[in-house]
CSV table of C-alpha atoms in Angstrom, one decimal:
chain,number,residue,atom,x,y,z
T,127,MET,CA,24.7,24.2,119.5
T,128,THR,CA,22.4,23.6,116.5
T,129,GLU,CA,24.3,23.2,113.3
T,130,GLU,CA,23.2,25.4,110.4
T,131,ILE,CA,22.7,23.7,107.0
T,132,ALA,CA,22.5,25.8,103.9
T,133,VAL,CA,19.9,24.3,101.5
T,134,ILE,CA,20.2,25.2,97.8
T,135,PRO,CA,17.8,23.2,95.7
T,136,GLY,CA,18.9,24.7,92.4
T,137,ASP,CA,17.2,23.8,89.1
T,138,GLY,CA,15.1,21.0,87.8
T,139,ILE,CA,14.7,17.9,90.0
T,140,GLY,CA,16.9,19.6,92.6
T,141,GLN,CA,13.7,21.3,93.6
T,142,GLU,CA,12.2,17.8,94.3
T,143,VAL,CA,15.1,15.7,95.7
T,144,VAL,CA,16.6,18.3,98.1
T,145,PRO,CA,13.3,18.7,100.1
T,146,ALA,CA,13.2,14.9,100.3
T,147,ALA,CA,16.7,14.9,101.9
T,148,VAL,CA,15.8,17.7,104.2
T,149,ASP,CA,12.8,15.6,105.4
T,150,VAL,CA,15.3,12.8,106.2
T,151,LEU,CA,17.7,15.0,108.0
T,152,ASP,CA,14.9,16.6,110.0
T,153,THR,CA,13.9,13.0,111.0
T,154,VAL,CA,17.2,12.1,112.5
T,155,GLY,CA,18.6,15.3,113.9
T,156,ASP,CA,17.9,18.9,115.1
T,157,PHE,CA,19.3,21.2,112.5
T,158,ALA,CA,18.7,24.8,111.4
T,159,PHE,CA,17.9,24.8,107.7
T,160,VAL,CA,18.5,28.1,105.8
T,161,GLU,CA,17.4,28.0,102.2
T,162,ALA,CA,18.8,30.0,99.3
T,163,GLU,CA,18.5,29.8,95.5
T,164,ALA,CA,20.8,29.5,92.6
T,165,GLY,CA,20.7,28.4,89.0
T,166,ASP,CA,19.0,29.1,85.7
T,167,HIS,CA,15.8,30.5,87.1
T,168,VAL,CA,17.8,32.8,89.4
T,169,LEU,CA,19.8,34.1,86.4
T,170,GLU,CA,16.6,34.8,84.6
T,171,ALA,CA,15.0,36.6,87.5
T,172,GLU,CA,18.0,38.4,89.0
T,173,GLY,CA,20.6,38.6,86.3
T,174,GLU,CA,23.1,36.3,88.1
T,175,ALA,CA,23.0,32.5,88.6
T,176,LEU,CA,24.7,32.6,92.0
T,177,PRO,CA,23.8,35.6,94.2
T,178,GLN,CA,26.3,36.8,96.6
T,179,GLU,CA,24.0,36.0,99.6
T,180,THR,CA,23.8,32.4,98.5
T,181,TYR,CA,27.6,32.2,98.1
T,182,ASP,CA,28.0,33.7,101.6
T,183,LEU,CA,25.5,31.4,103.1
T,184,ALA,CA,27.4,28.3,101.9
T,185,ALA,CA,30.7,29.8,103.1
T,186,ASP,CA,29.3,30.5,106.6
T,187,ALA,CA,27.1,27.4,107.2
T,188,ASP,CA,28.3,24.3,108.9
T,189,ALA,CA,27.5,22.3,105.8
T,190,THR,CA,25.6,22.8,102.5
T,191,LEU,CA,23.1,20.6,100.7
T,192,PHE,CA,22.9,21.4,97.0
T,193,GLY,CA,20.6,19.9,94.3
T,194,ALA,CA,21.6,20.7,90.7
T,195,ALA,CA,22.0,23.5,88.2
T,196,GLY,CA,21.1,23.5,84.6
T,197,GLU,CA,22.8,25.6,81.9
T,198,THR,CA,24.5,27.7,84.6
T,199,ALA,CA,26.1,24.7,86.3
T,200,ALA,CA,29.7,26.0,85.9
T,201,ASP,CA,28.6,29.4,87.2
T,202,VAL,CA,27.0,27.8,90.3
T,203,ILE,CA,28.7,24.7,91.5
T,204,LEU,CA,32.3,25.7,90.9
T,205,PRO,CA,32.0,28.9,93.0
T,206,LEU,CA,30.0,27.0,95.6
T,207,ARG,CA,32.8,24.5,95.9
T,208,GLU,CA,35.2,27.4,96.2
T,209,ALA,CA,33.0,28.9,99.0
T,210,VAL,CA,33.5,25.8,101.2
T,211,GLY,CA,37.2,25.5,100.3
T,212,SER,CA,36.6,22.2,98.6
T,213,PHE,CA,39.8,20.4,97.5
T,214,ALA,CA,38.4,16.8,97.4
T,215,ASN,CA,35.3,15.5,95.6
T,216,VAL,CA,34.3,12.1,97.1
T,217,ARG,CA,32.0,10.0,94.9
T,218,PRO,CA,31.0,6.5,96.2
T,219,ALA,CA,29.6,4.1,93.6
T,220,ARG,CA,28.1,1.0,95.2
T,221,ALA,CA,25.6,-1.6,93.9
T,222,TYR,CA,22.6,-2.3,96.2
T,223,PRO,CA,20.4,-5.4,96.6
T,224,GLY,CA,17.1,-4.9,94.9
T,225,VAL,CA,18.6,-2.8,92.1
T,226,ASP,CA,19.2,-4.2,88.6
T,227,ALA,CA,22.9,-3.4,88.5
T,228,LEU,CA,25.2,-4.3,85.5
T,229,ARG,CA,27.9,-5.2,88.0
T,230,PRO,CA,26.4,-6.0,91.4
T,231,GLU,CA,29.9,-6.6,92.8
T,232,THR,CA,30.8,-2.9,92.5
T,233,ASP,CA,31.9,-1.0,95.6
T,234,LEU,CA,34.1,1.9,94.6
T,235,VAL,CA,34.9,5.4,95.9
T,236,PHE,CA,36.4,8.0,93.6
T,237,VAL,CA,38.5,10.7,95.3
T,238,ARG,CA,38.7,13.4,92.8
T,239,GLU,CA,41.0,16.5,92.9
T,240,ASN,CA,38.5,19.4,93.0
T,241,THR,CA,40.4,22.6,92.3
T,242,GLU,CA,42.4,22.5,89.1
T,243,GLY,CA,43.0,20.4,86.0
T,244,VAL,CA,41.0,21.6,83.0
T,245,TYR,CA,38.3,23.0,85.3
T,246,THR,CA,40.2,26.1,86.2
T,247,GLY,CA,38.4,27.9,83.4
T,248,ILE,CA,41.5,29.2,81.6
T,249,GLU,CA,40.2,29.2,78.0
T,250,SER,CA,41.1,31.5,75.2
T,251,GLU,CA,40.4,32.1,71.5
T,252,ILE,CA,43.8,32.9,70.2
T,253,ALA,CA,42.7,33.3,66.5
T,254,ASP,CA,39.6,33.0,64.5
T,255,GLY,CA,38.6,29.3,64.8
T,256,VAL,CA,41.5,28.5,67.2
T,257,THR,CA,40.8,28.0,70.9
T,258,THR,CA,43.0,26.8,73.8
T,259,LEU,CA,42.4,25.3,77.2
T,260,THR,CA,45.1,25.4,79.9
T,261,ARG,CA,45.4,22.4,82.2
T,262,VAL,CA,46.9,23.3,85.6
T,263,ILE,CA,48.4,20.6,87.9
T,264,THR,CA,50.4,21.7,91.0
T,265,GLU,CA,52.4,19.7,93.4
T,266,ASP,CA,50.6,21.1,96.4
T,267,ALA,CA,47.1,20.2,95.2
T,268,SER,CA,48.2,16.8,94.0
T,269,ARG,CA,49.8,16.0,97.4
T,270,ARG,CA,46.7,17.2,99.2
T,271,ILE,CA,44.4,15.0,97.2
T,272,ALA,CA,46.8,12.0,97.5
T,273,GLU,CA,47.0,12.5,101.3
T,274,TYR,CA,43.2,12.6,101.6
T,275,GLY,CA,42.7,9.6,99.3
T,276,PHE,CA,45.1,7.4,101.1
T,277,GLU,CA,43.8,8.4,104.5
T,278,TYR,CA,40.2,7.9,103.4
T,279,ALA,CA,41.0,4.3,102.2
T,280,ALA,CA,42.7,3.5,105.5
T,281,GLU,CA,40.0,4.9,107.6
T,282,ASN,CA,37.2,3.2,105.6
T,283,GLY,CA,38.7,-0.3,105.3
T,284,PHE,CA,39.6,-0.2,101.6
T,285,ASP,CA,42.6,-2.4,100.8
T,286,ASP,CA,42.9,-1.5,97.1
T,287,VAL,CA,44.0,2.0,96.1
T,288,THR,CA,44.5,3.0,92.5
T,289,VAL,CA,46.0,6.3,91.2
T,290,ALA,CA,44.5,7.1,87.8
T,291,HIS,CA,46.5,9.2,85.3
T,292,LYS,CA,47.6,9.7,81.7
T,293,ALA,CA,51.2,10.4,82.3
T,294,ASN,CA,52.2,8.5,79.1
T,295,VAL,CA,50.8,11.3,77.1
T,296,MET,CA,50.4,14.3,79.5
T,297,ARG,CA,54.0,13.7,80.7
T,298,VAL,CA,54.5,17.0,82.5
T,299,THR,CA,51.1,17.6,84.1
T,300,ASP,CA,50.1,14.1,85.0
T,301,GLY,CA,53.7,13.3,85.7
T,302,GLU,CA,53.5,16.0,88.4
T,303,PHE,CA,50.3,14.4,89.8
T,304,LEU,CA,51.8,10.9,89.7
T,305,ASP,CA,55.1,12.0,91.4
T,306,ALA,CA,53.1,13.7,94.2
T,307,CYS,CA,51.0,10.6,94.8
T,308,GLU,CA,54.1,8.4,94.8
T,309,ALA,CA,55.8,10.7,97.3
T,310,VAL,CA,52.8,10.7,99.7
T,311,ALA,CA,52.6,6.9,99.5
T,312,ASP,CA,56.3,6.5,100.3
T,313,GLU,CA,56.1,8.9,103.3
T,314,GLY,CA,52.9,7.2,104.7
T,315,GLY,CA,53.8,3.6,103.9
T,316,TYR,CA,50.8,3.2,101.7
T,317,GLU,CA,50.5,0.6,98.9
T,318,TYR,CA,48.8,1.4,95.7
T,319,ASP,CA,48.5,0.6,92.0
T,320,GLU,CA,48.6,3.0,89.1
T,321,ALA,CA,46.5,2.8,86.0
T,322,LEU,CA,46.2,4.8,82.8
T,323,MET,CA,42.7,6.4,83.0
T,324,ASP,CA,41.5,5.1,79.6
T,325,ALA,CA,42.5,1.5,80.3
T,326,LEU,CA,41.0,1.9,83.8
T,327,ALA,CA,37.7,2.8,82.2
T,328,MET,CA,37.7,-0.6,80.5
T,329,HIS,CA,38.9,-2.6,83.5
T,330,LEU,CA,36.2,-1.0,85.7
T,331,LEU,CA,33.6,-2.4,83.4
T,332,LEU,CA,35.1,-5.8,83.3
T,333,ARG,CA,36.4,-6.3,86.8
T,334,PRO,CA,35.1,-3.6,89.2
T,335,GLU,CA,35.6,-5.9,92.2
T,336,GLU,CA,39.4,-5.4,91.9
T,337,TYR,CA,39.1,-1.7,92.7
T,338,GLY,CA,38.4,0.2,95.9
T,339,VAL,CA,39.5,3.8,96.2
T,340,VAL,CA,40.5,5.5,93.0
T,341,ILE,CA,42.5,8.8,93.3
T,342,CYS,CA,42.0,10.9,90.2
T,343,PRO,CA,42.8,14.2,88.6
T,344,ASN,CA,39.7,16.5,88.2
T,345,LEU,CA,38.3,15.6,84.8
T,346,ALA,CA,39.2,11.9,85.1
T,347,GLY,CA,37.3,11.6,88.4
T,348,ASP,CA,34.3,13.3,86.9
T,349,MET,CA,34.1,10.9,83.9
T,350,LEU,CA,35.1,7.7,85.6
T,351,SER,CA,32.5,8.2,88.4
T,352,ASP,CA,29.8,8.7,85.8
T,353,LEU,CA,30.9,5.5,84.1
T,354,ALA,CA,30.6,3.7,87.4
T,355,ALA,CA,27.1,4.9,87.8
T,356,GLY,CA,26.2,2.7,84.8
T,357,LEU,CA,27.6,-0.3,86.7
T,358,VAL,CA,25.3,0.2,89.7
T,359,GLY,CA,22.0,1.2,88.2
T,360,GLY,CA,22.3,4.8,87.2
T,361,LEU,CA,23.1,8.3,88.4
T,362,GLY,CA,20.1,8.3,90.8
T,363,LEU,CA,22.2,6.3,93.2
T,364,LEU,CA,25.4,8.3,93.3
T,365,PRO,CA,26.0,10.8,96.2
T,366,SER,CA,29.0,13.0,96.5
T,367,ALA,CA,30.8,15.2,99.0
T,368,ASN,CA,32.9,18.3,98.3
T,369,ILE,CA,35.3,18.4,101.2
T,370,GLY,CA,37.2,21.5,102.5
T,371,PRO,CA,39.4,21.9,105.5
T,372,ASP,CA,36.6,23.1,107.7
T,373,ASN,CA,33.5,23.1,105.6
T,374,ALA,CA,31.8,20.9,103.0
T,375,LEU,CA,29.1,20.8,100.3
T,376,PHE,CA,27.0,17.7,99.5
T,377,GLU,CA,25.2,17.0,96.2
T,378,PRO,CA,23.9,14.2,94.1
T,379,VAL,CA,26.1,13.4,91.1
T,380,HIS,CA,23.1,13.6,88.7
T,381,GLY,CA,22.2,16.9,87.1
T,382,SER,CA,19.0,18.9,86.9
T,383,ALA,CA,17.3,16.3,84.6
T,384,PRO,CA,15.0,18.8,82.8
T,385,ASP,CA,13.3,16.0,80.9
T,386,ILE,CA,11.6,14.7,84.1
T,387,ALA,CA,11.6,17.9,86.2
T,388,GLY,CA,8.2,18.7,87.7
T,389,GLN,CA,6.8,15.2,87.2
T,390,GLY,CA,7.4,14.1,90.8
T,391,ILE,CA,9.2,10.9,89.7
T,392,SER,CA,12.9,11.7,90.3
T,393,ASN,CA,14.9,9.3,92.4
T,394,PRO,CA,15.8,11.0,95.8
T,395,CYS,CA,18.2,8.3,96.9
T,396,ALA,CA,21.4,10.0,95.6
T,397,THR,CA,20.5,13.2,97.5
T,398,ILE,CA,19.5,11.3,100.6
T,399,LEU,CA,22.8,9.3,100.5
T,400,SER,CA,24.6,12.7,100.1
T,401,ALA,CA,22.7,13.8,103.2
T,402,ALA,CA,24.2,10.7,105.0
T,403,MET,CA,27.6,11.9,104.0
T,404,LEU,CA,26.7,15.3,105.4
T,405,LEU,CA,25.8,13.7,108.7
T,406,GLU,CA,29.2,11.9,108.8
T,407,HIS,CA,30.9,15.2,108.2
T,408,LEU,CA,29.1,16.8,111.1
T,409,GLY,CA,30.0,13.9,113.4
T,410,TYR,CA,26.7,12.1,113.4
T,411,GLN,CA,28.1,8.7,112.5
T,412,GLU,CA,25.2,6.6,114.0
T,413,GLU,CA,22.6,8.8,112.3
T,414,ALA,CA,24.4,8.4,109.0
T,415,THR,CA,24.5,4.7,109.3
T,416,THR,CA,20.8,4.7,110.1
T,417,VAL,CA,19.9,6.7,107.0
T,418,ARG,CA,22.0,4.5,104.7
T,419,THR,CA,20.4,1.4,106.2
T,420,ALA,CA,16.9,2.9,105.5
T,421,VAL,CA,17.8,3.7,101.9
T,422,GLU,CA,19.3,0.2,101.4
T,423,GLY,CA,16.1,-1.3,102.8
T,424,VAL,CA,13.9,0.7,100.4
T,425,LEU,CA,16.1,-0.1,97.5
T,426,ALA,CA,16.0,-3.8,98.4
T,427,ASP,CA,12.2,-4.0,99.0
T,428,GLY,CA,10.8,-1.0,97.1
T,429,PRO,CA,9.1,1.2,96.2
T,430,HIS,CA,11.2,2.2,93.3
T,431,THR,CA,11.1,5.3,91.0
T,432,PRO,CA,10.8,4.7,87.2
T,433,ASP,CA,14.6,5.0,86.7
T,434,LEU,CA,14.9,1.7,88.7
T,435,GLY,CA,12.0,0.0,86.9
T,436,GLY,CA,9.2,1.0,89.4
T,437,ASP,CA,6.3,3.4,89.2
T,438,ALA,CA,6.7,5.1,92.6
T,439,SER,CA,6.9,8.9,93.0
T,440,THR,CA,9.7,10.9,94.7
T,441,GLU,CA,7.3,11.4,97.6
T,442,ASP,CA,6.5,7.6,97.8
T,443,VAL,CA,10.2,6.7,98.1
T,444,THR,CA,10.9,9.5,100.6
T,445,GLU,CA,8.0,8.4,102.8
T,446,ALA,CA,9.2,4.8,102.7
T,447,ILE,CA,12.7,5.9,103.9
T,448,VAL,CA,11.3,8.1,106.6
T,449,ASP,CA,9.0,5.3,107.8
T,450,ARG,CA,12.0,3.1,108.2
T,451,LEU,CA,13.8,5.8,110.1
């Protein structure tokens, strides 16, 4: 049976890097690609950033490849993650040979809770000039992300697991998160360290080699993974997976980058590496490894897009990767 992949380029450079990843997927497998649109341009044309048919396509496909959204990001990516039932956002941050990395020893994976925290959208204006944001942390969601994170570390050969939190200040909510992680670790016999998320931000800059898998609440995972992008050469190198029980959505960590959109110089590597994670999700382990090896070869030998100090186009880099495949 041919797997169906929903393809949603979105805004800005998503329109350039997603087709590049589709070319790569088409080179290594036989998939049925079904394209749909979402984002700022769809809002302008149709009055809604995420049409129901796009949501339904992501919900029904075997996997989804998404690019980026601009000003409508919250109206697009959060519902799309909901469509695939995503509870875990997996963000690897790894330094590659050939890339001028601040910390070339970096090899991290952030496992980020993807359903709650401050991203539940519960905001209010309770008086003129006074606004509130409700942070939601539940035992069930915290246990689920802890189970996934510890299992991911074990299955992928990571010895160091760190639970990031701020329970010294957010005693009730992050206390709940930390207690759930501790309970899962005790039940599974997992070893881990815990770290205050602000101190962890500093230690990641100074000693990234001491960390492997970092299990995080939602906002902390978002911010710490972007910080890690600075260690390895930029957001153009960070893929991600939004994992649900039966479905998943894959996207680069970078946004729509309107300052370079349409110039043909965006780095497709993060999206292509996201496609490699998609292949793994669908059970194509060998093909995923082949794609990663091809990307690593091009990063080592060139060509490079301007964000990595080169002058190659998106198409040049994509063709180089496909040639290696």
